[in-house]
PDB file of C-alpha atoms in Angstrom:
ATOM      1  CA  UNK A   1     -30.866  30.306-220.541  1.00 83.00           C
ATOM      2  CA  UNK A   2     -33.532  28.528-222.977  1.00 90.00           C
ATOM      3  CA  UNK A   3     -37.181  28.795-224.331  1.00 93.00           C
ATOM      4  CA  UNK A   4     -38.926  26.114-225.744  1.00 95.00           C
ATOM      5  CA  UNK A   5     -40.957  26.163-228.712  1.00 95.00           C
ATOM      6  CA  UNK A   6     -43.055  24.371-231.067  1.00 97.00           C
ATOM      7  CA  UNK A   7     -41.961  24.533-234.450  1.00 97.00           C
ATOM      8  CA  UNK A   8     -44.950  24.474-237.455  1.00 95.00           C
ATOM      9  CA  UNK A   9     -43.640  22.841-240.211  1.00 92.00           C
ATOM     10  CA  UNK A  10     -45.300  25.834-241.801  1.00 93.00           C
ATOM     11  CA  UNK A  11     -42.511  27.992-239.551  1.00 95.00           C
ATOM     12  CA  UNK A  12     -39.159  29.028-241.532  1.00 93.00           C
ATOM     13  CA  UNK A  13     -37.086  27.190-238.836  1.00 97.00           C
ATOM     14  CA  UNK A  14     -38.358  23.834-239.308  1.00 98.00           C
ATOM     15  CA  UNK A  15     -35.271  23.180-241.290  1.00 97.00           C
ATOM     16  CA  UNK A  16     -33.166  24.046-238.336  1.00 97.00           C
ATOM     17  CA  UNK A  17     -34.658  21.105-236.879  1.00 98.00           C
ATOM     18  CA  UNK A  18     -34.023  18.793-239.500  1.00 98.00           C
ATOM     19  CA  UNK A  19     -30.203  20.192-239.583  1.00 97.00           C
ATOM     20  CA  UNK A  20     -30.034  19.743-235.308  1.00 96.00           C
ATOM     21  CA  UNK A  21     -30.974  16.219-235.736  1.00 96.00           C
ATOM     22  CA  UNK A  22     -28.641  15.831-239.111  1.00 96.00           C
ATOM     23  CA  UNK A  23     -25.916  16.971-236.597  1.00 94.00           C
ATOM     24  CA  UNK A  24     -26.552  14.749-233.803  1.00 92.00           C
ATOM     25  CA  UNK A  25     -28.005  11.408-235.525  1.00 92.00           C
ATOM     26  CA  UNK A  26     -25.246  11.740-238.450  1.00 94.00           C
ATOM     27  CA  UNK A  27     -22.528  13.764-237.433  1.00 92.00           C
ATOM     28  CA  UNK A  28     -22.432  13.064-233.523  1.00 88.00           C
ATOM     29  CA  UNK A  29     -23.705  10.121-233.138  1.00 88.00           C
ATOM     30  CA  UNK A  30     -23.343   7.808-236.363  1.00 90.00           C
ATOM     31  CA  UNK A  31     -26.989   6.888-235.885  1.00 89.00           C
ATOM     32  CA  UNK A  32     -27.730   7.738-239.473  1.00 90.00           C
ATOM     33  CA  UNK A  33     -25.767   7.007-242.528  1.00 92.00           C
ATOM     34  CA  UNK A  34     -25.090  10.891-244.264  1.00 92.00           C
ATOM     35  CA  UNK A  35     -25.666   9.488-247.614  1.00 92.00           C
ATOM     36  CA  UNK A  36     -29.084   8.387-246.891  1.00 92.00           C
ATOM     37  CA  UNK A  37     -29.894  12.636-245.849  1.00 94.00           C
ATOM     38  CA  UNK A  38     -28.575  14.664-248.741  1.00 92.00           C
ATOM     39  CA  UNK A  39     -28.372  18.368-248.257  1.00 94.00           C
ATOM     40  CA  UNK A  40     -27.129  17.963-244.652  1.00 96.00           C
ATOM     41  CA  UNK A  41     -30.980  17.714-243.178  1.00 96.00           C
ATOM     42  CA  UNK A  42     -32.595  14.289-241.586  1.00 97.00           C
ATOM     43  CA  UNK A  43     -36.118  13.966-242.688  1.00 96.00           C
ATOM     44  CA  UNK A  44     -38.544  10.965-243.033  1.00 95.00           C
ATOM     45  CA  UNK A  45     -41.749  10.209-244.061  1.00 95.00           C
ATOM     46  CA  UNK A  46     -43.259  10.637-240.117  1.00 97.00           C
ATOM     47  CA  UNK A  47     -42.304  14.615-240.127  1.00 97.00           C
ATOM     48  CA  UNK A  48     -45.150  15.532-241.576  1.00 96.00           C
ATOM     49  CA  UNK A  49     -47.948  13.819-239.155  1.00 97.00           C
ATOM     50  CA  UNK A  50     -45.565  15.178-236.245  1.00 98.00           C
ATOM     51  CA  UNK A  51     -45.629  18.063-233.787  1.00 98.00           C
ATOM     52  CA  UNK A  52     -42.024  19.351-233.413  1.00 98.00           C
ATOM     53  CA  UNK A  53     -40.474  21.030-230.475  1.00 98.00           C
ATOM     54  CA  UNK A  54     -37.469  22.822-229.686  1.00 97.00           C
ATOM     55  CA  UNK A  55     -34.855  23.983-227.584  1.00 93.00           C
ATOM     56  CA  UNK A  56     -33.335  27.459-228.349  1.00 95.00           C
ATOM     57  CA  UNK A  57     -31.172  29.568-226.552  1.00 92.00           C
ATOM     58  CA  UNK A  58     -31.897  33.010-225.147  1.00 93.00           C
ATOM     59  CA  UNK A  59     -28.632  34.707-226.111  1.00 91.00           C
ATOM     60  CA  UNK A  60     -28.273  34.140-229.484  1.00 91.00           C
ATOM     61  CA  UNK A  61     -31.208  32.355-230.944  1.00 94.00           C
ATOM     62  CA  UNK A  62     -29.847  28.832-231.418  1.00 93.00           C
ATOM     63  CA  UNK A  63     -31.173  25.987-231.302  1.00 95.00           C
ATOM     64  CA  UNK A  64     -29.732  22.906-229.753  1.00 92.00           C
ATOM     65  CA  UNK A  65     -32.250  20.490-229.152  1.00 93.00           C
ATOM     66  CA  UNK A  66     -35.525  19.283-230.593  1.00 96.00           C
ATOM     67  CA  UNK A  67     -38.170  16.142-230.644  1.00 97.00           C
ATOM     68  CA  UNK A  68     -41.645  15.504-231.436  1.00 98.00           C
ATOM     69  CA  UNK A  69     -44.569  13.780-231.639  1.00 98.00           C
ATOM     70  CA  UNK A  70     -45.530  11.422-234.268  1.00 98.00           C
ATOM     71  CA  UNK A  71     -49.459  10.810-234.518  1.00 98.00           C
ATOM     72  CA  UNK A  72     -51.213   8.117-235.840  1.00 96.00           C
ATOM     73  CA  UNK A  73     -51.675   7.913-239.731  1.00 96.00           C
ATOM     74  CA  UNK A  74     -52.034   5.051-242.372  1.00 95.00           C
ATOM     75  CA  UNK A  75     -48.092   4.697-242.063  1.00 95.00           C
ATOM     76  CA  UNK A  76     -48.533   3.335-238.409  1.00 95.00           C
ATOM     77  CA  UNK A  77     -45.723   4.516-235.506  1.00 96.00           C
ATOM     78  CA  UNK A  78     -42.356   3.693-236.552  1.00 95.00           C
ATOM     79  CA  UNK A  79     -41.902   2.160-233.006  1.00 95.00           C
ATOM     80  CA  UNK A  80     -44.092  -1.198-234.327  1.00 94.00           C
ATOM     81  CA  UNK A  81     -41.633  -1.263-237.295  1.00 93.00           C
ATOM     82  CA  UNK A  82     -38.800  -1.319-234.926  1.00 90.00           C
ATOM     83  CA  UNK A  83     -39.600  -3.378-231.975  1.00 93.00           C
ATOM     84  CA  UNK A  84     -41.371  -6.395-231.174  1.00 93.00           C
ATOM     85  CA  UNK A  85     -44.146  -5.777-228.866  1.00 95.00           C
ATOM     86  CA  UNK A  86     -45.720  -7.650-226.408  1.00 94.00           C
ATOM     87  CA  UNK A  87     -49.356  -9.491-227.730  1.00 92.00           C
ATOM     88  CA  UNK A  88     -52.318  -6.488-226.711  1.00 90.00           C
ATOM     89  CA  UNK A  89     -50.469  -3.375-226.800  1.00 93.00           C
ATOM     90  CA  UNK A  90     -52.678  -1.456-228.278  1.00 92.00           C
ATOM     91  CA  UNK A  91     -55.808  -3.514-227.149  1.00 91.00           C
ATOM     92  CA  UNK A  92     -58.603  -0.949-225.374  1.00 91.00           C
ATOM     93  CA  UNK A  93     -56.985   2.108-226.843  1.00 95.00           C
ATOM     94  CA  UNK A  94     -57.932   4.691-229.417  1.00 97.00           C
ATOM     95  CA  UNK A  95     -55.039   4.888-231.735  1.00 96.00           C
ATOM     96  CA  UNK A  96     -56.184   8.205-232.586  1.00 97.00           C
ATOM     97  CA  UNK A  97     -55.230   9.187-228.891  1.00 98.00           C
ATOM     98  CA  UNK A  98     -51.778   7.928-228.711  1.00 98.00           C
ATOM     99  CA  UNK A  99     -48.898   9.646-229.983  1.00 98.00           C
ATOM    100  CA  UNK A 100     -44.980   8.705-230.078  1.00 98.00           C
ATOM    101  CA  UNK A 101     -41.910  10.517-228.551  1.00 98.00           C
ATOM    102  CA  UNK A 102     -39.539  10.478-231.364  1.00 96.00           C
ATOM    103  CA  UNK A 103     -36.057  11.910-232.736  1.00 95.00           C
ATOM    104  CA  UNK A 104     -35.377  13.391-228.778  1.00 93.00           C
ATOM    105  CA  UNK A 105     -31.582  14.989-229.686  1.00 90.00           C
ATOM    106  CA  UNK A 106     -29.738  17.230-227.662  1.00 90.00           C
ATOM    107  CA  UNK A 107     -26.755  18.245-229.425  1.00 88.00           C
ATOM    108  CA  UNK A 108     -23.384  17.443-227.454  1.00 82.00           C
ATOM    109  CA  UNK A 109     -21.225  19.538-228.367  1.00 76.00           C
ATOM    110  CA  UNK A 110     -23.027  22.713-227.084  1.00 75.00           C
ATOM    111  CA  UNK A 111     -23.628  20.714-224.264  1.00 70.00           C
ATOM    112  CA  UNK A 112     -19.946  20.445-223.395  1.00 69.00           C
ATOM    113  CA  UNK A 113     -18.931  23.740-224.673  1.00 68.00           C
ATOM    114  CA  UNK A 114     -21.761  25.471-222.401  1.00 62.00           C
ATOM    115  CA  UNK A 115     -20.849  23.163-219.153  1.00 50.00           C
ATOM    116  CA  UNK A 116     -17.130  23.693-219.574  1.00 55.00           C
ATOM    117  CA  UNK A 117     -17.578  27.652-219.809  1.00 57.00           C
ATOM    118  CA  UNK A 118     -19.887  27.706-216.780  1.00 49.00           C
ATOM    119  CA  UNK A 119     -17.248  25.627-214.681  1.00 42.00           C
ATOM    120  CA  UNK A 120     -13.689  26.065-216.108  1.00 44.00           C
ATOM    121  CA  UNK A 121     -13.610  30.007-217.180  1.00 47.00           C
ATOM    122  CA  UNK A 122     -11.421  31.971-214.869  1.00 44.00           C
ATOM    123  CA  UNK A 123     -10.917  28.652-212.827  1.00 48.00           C
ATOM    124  CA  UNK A 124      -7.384  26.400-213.408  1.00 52.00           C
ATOM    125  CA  UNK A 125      -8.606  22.956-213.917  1.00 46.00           C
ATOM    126  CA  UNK A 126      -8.427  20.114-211.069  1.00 56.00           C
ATOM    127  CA  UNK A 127     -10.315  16.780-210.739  1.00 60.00           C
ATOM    128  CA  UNK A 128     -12.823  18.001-208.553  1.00 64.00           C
ATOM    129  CA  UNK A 129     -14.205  20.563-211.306  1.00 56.00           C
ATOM    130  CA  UNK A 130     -14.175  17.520-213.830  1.00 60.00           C
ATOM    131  CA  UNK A 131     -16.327  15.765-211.080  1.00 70.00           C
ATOM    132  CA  UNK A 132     -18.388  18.574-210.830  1.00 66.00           C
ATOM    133  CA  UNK A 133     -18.548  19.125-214.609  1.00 67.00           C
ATOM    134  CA  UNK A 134     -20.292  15.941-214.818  1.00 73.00           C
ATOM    135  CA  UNK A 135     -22.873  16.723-212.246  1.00 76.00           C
ATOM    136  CA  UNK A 136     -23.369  20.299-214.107  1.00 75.00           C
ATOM    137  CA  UNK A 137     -23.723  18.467-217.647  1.00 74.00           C
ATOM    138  CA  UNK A 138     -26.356  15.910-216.009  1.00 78.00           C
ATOM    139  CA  UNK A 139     -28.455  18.776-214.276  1.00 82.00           C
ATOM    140  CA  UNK A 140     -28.760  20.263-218.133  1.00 80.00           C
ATOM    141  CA  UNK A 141     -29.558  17.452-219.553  1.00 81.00           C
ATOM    142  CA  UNK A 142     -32.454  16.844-216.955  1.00 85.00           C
ATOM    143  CA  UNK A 143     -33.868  20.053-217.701  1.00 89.00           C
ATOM    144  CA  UNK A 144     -33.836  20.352-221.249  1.00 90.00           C
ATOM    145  CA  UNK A 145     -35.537  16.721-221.507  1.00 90.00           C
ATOM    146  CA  UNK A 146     -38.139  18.314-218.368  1.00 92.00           C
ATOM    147  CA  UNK A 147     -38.944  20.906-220.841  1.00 92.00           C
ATOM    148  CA  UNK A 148     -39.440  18.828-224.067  1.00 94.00           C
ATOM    149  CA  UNK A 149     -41.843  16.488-222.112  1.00 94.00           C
ATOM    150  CA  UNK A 150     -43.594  19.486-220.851  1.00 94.00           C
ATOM    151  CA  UNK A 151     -43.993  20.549-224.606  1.00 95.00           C
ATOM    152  CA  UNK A 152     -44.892  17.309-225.498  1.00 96.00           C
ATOM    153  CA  UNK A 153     -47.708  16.840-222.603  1.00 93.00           C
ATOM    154  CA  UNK A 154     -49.273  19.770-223.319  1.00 94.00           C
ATOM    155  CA  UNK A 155     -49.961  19.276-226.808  1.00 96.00           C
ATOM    156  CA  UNK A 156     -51.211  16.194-225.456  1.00 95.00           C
ATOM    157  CA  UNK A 157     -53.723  17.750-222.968  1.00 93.00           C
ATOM    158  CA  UNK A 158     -54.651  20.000-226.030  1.00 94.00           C
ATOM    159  CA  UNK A 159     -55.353  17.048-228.154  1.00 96.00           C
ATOM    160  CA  UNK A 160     -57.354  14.875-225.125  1.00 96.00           C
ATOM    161  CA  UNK A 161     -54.452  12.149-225.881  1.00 98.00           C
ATOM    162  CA  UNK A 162     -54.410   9.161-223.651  1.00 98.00           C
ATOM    163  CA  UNK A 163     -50.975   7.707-224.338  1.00 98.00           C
ATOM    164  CA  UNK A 164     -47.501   7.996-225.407  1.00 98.00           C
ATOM    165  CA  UNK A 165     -45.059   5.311-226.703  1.00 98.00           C
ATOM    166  CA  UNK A 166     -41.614   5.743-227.446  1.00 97.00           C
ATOM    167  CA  UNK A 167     -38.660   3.413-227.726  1.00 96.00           C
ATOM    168  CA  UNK A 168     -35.812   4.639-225.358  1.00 93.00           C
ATOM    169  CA  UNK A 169     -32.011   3.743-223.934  1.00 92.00           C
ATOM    170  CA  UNK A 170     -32.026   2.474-220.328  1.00 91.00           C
ATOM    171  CA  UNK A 171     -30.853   6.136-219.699  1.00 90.00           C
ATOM    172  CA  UNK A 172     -33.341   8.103-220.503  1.00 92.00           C
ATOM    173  CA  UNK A 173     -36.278   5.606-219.505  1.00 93.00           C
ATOM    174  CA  UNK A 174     -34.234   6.338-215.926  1.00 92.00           C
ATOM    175  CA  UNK A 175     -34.275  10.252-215.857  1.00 91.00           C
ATOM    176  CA  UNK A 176     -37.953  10.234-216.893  1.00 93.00           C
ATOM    177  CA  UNK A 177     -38.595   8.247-214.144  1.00 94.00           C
ATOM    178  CA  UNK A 178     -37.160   9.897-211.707  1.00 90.00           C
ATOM    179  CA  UNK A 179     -38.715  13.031-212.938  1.00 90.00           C
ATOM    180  CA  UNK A 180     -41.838  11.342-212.540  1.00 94.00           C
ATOM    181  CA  UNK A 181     -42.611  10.205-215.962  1.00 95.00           C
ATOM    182  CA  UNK A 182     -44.049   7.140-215.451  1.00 94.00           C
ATOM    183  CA  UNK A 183     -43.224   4.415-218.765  1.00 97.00           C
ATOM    184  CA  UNK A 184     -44.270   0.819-218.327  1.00 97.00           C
ATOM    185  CA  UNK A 185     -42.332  -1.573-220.939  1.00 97.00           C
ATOM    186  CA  UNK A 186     -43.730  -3.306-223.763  1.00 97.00           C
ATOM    187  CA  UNK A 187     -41.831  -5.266-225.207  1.00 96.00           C
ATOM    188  CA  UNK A 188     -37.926  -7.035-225.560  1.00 96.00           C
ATOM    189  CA  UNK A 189     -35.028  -4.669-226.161  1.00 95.00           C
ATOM    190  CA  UNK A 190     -33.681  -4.715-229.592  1.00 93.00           C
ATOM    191  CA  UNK A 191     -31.013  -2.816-231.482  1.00 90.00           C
ATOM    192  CA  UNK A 192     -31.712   0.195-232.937  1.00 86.00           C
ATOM    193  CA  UNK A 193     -29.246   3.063-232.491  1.00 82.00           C
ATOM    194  CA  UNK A 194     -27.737   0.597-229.712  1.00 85.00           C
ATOM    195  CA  UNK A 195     -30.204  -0.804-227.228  1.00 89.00           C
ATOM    196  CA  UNK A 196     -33.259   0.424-226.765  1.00 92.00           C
ATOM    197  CA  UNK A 197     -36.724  -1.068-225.330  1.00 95.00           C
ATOM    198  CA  UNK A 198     -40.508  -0.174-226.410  1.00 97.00           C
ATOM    199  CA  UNK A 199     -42.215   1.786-223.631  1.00 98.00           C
ATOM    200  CA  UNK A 200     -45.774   2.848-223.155  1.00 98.00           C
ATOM    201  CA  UNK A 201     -46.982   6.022-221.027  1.00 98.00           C
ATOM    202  CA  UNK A 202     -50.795   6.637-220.250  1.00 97.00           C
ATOM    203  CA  UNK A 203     -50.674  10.706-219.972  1.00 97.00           C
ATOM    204  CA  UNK A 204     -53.582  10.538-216.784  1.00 96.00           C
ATOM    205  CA  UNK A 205     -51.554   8.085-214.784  1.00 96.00           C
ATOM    206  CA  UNK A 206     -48.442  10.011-215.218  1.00 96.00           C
ATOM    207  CA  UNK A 207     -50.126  13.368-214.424  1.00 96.00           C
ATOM    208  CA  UNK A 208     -51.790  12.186-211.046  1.00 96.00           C
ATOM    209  CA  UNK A 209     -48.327  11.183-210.113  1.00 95.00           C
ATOM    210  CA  UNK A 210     -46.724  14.021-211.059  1.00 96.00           C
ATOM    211  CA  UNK A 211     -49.606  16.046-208.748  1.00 96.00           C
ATOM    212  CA  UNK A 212     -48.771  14.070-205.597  1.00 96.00           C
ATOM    213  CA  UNK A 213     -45.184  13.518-205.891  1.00 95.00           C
ATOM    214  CA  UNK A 214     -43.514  16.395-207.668  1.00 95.00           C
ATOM    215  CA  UNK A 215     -46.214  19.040-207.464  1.00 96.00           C
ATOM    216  CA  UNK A 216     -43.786  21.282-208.630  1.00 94.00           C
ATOM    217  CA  UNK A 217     -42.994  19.700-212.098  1.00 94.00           C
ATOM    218  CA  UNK A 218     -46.987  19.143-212.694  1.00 94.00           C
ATOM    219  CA  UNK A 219     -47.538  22.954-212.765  1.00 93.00           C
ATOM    220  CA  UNK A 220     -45.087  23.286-214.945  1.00 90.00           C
ATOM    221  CA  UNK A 221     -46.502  21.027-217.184  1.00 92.00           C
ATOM    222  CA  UNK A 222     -49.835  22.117-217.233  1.00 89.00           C
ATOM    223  CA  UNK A 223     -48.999  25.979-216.838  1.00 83.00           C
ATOM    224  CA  UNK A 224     -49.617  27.953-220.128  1.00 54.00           C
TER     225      UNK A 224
END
């Protein structure tokens, strides 16, 4: 159905990633005013101390989702810019060592067109495929966002990396735990692309829990 892939910023299709996000921050979401990202691409001054990642379909070559990692530089993460975090955050920790999840999109529209094919072609509609329509759209969504933090983690592994913060919607901060991904919160919710809290993740913490709970998703994540 999908690979994953990192995406050098060096690599011709690093503007495909910058459209994807364009497409689900401006056009899908409202997230980001258009006139602030001329040329149809969304682009900011973390891209370029970032390791980008990216969901592309097997069929056709497209790709419909995408995050990264943001590492530490002299412009700071853009999580401390946007939240208020509790007093010792980073206290005891390498900076160096800690990367943020950032820009995590998942375009919408192929998720609906590709869950409506899969449960409504050759079928006449009824409730109970709109039921299970949501169930199907929720399983995909679990698996792309697996994926990306498998992608992430790695890199992390590669790098020796200790943490990861991120600032997330109740939603997602819920799937990753129930995958296994273990965030502890930092700091008050604010709003910033509708509520979101600050979240930290130490990378050994979450991996020995991933090795005695879901032994299943931890090779996955440290498979090659």
């Amino acid at each position: 159905m999908f690979y994953y892939q990192k995406i050098l910023r060096t690599d011709e299709r690093i503007n495909e990633v910058y459209m994807l996000r364009y497409k689900v921050y401006c056009d899908e979401w409202g997230f980001e005013n258009p006139e602030d990202h001329p040329g149809g691409v969304e682009i900011d001054e973390f891209d370029e101390c970032s390791s980008h990642f990216a969901v592309i379909r097997k069929d056709n070559d497209e790709m419909i989702g995408t995050t990264r990692i943001i590492f530490c530089s002299d412009k700071g993460f853009p999580l401390e810019g946007h939240a208020e975090l509790d007093k010792g955050t980073f206290g005891g920790l390498d900076r160096d060592l800690v990367g943020e999840v950032s820009r995590l999109a998942v375009s919408k529209d192929y998720r609906r067109r590709y869950v409506d094919k899969v449960m409504f072609e050759f079928k006449e509609y009824n409730q109970d495929y709109e039921k299970q329509t949501t169930i199907e759209r929720r399983k995909l969504d679990q698996e792309i966002v697996l994926n990306l933090y498998s992608c992430i983690c790695k890199e992390c592994m590669e790098r020796q990396m200790t943490h990861l913060i991120a600032v997330m919607a109740d939603g997602l901060y819920l799937l990753l735990r129930r995958i296994g991904i273990i965030f502890t919160k930092i700091g008050p919710s604010v709003d910033y692309h509708g509520p979101r809290t600050p979240y930290i993740c130490c990378i050994d913490t979450t991996m020995k829990n991933l090795q005695r709970k879901r032994p299943e998703i931890y090779e996955r994540f440290i498979s090659a």
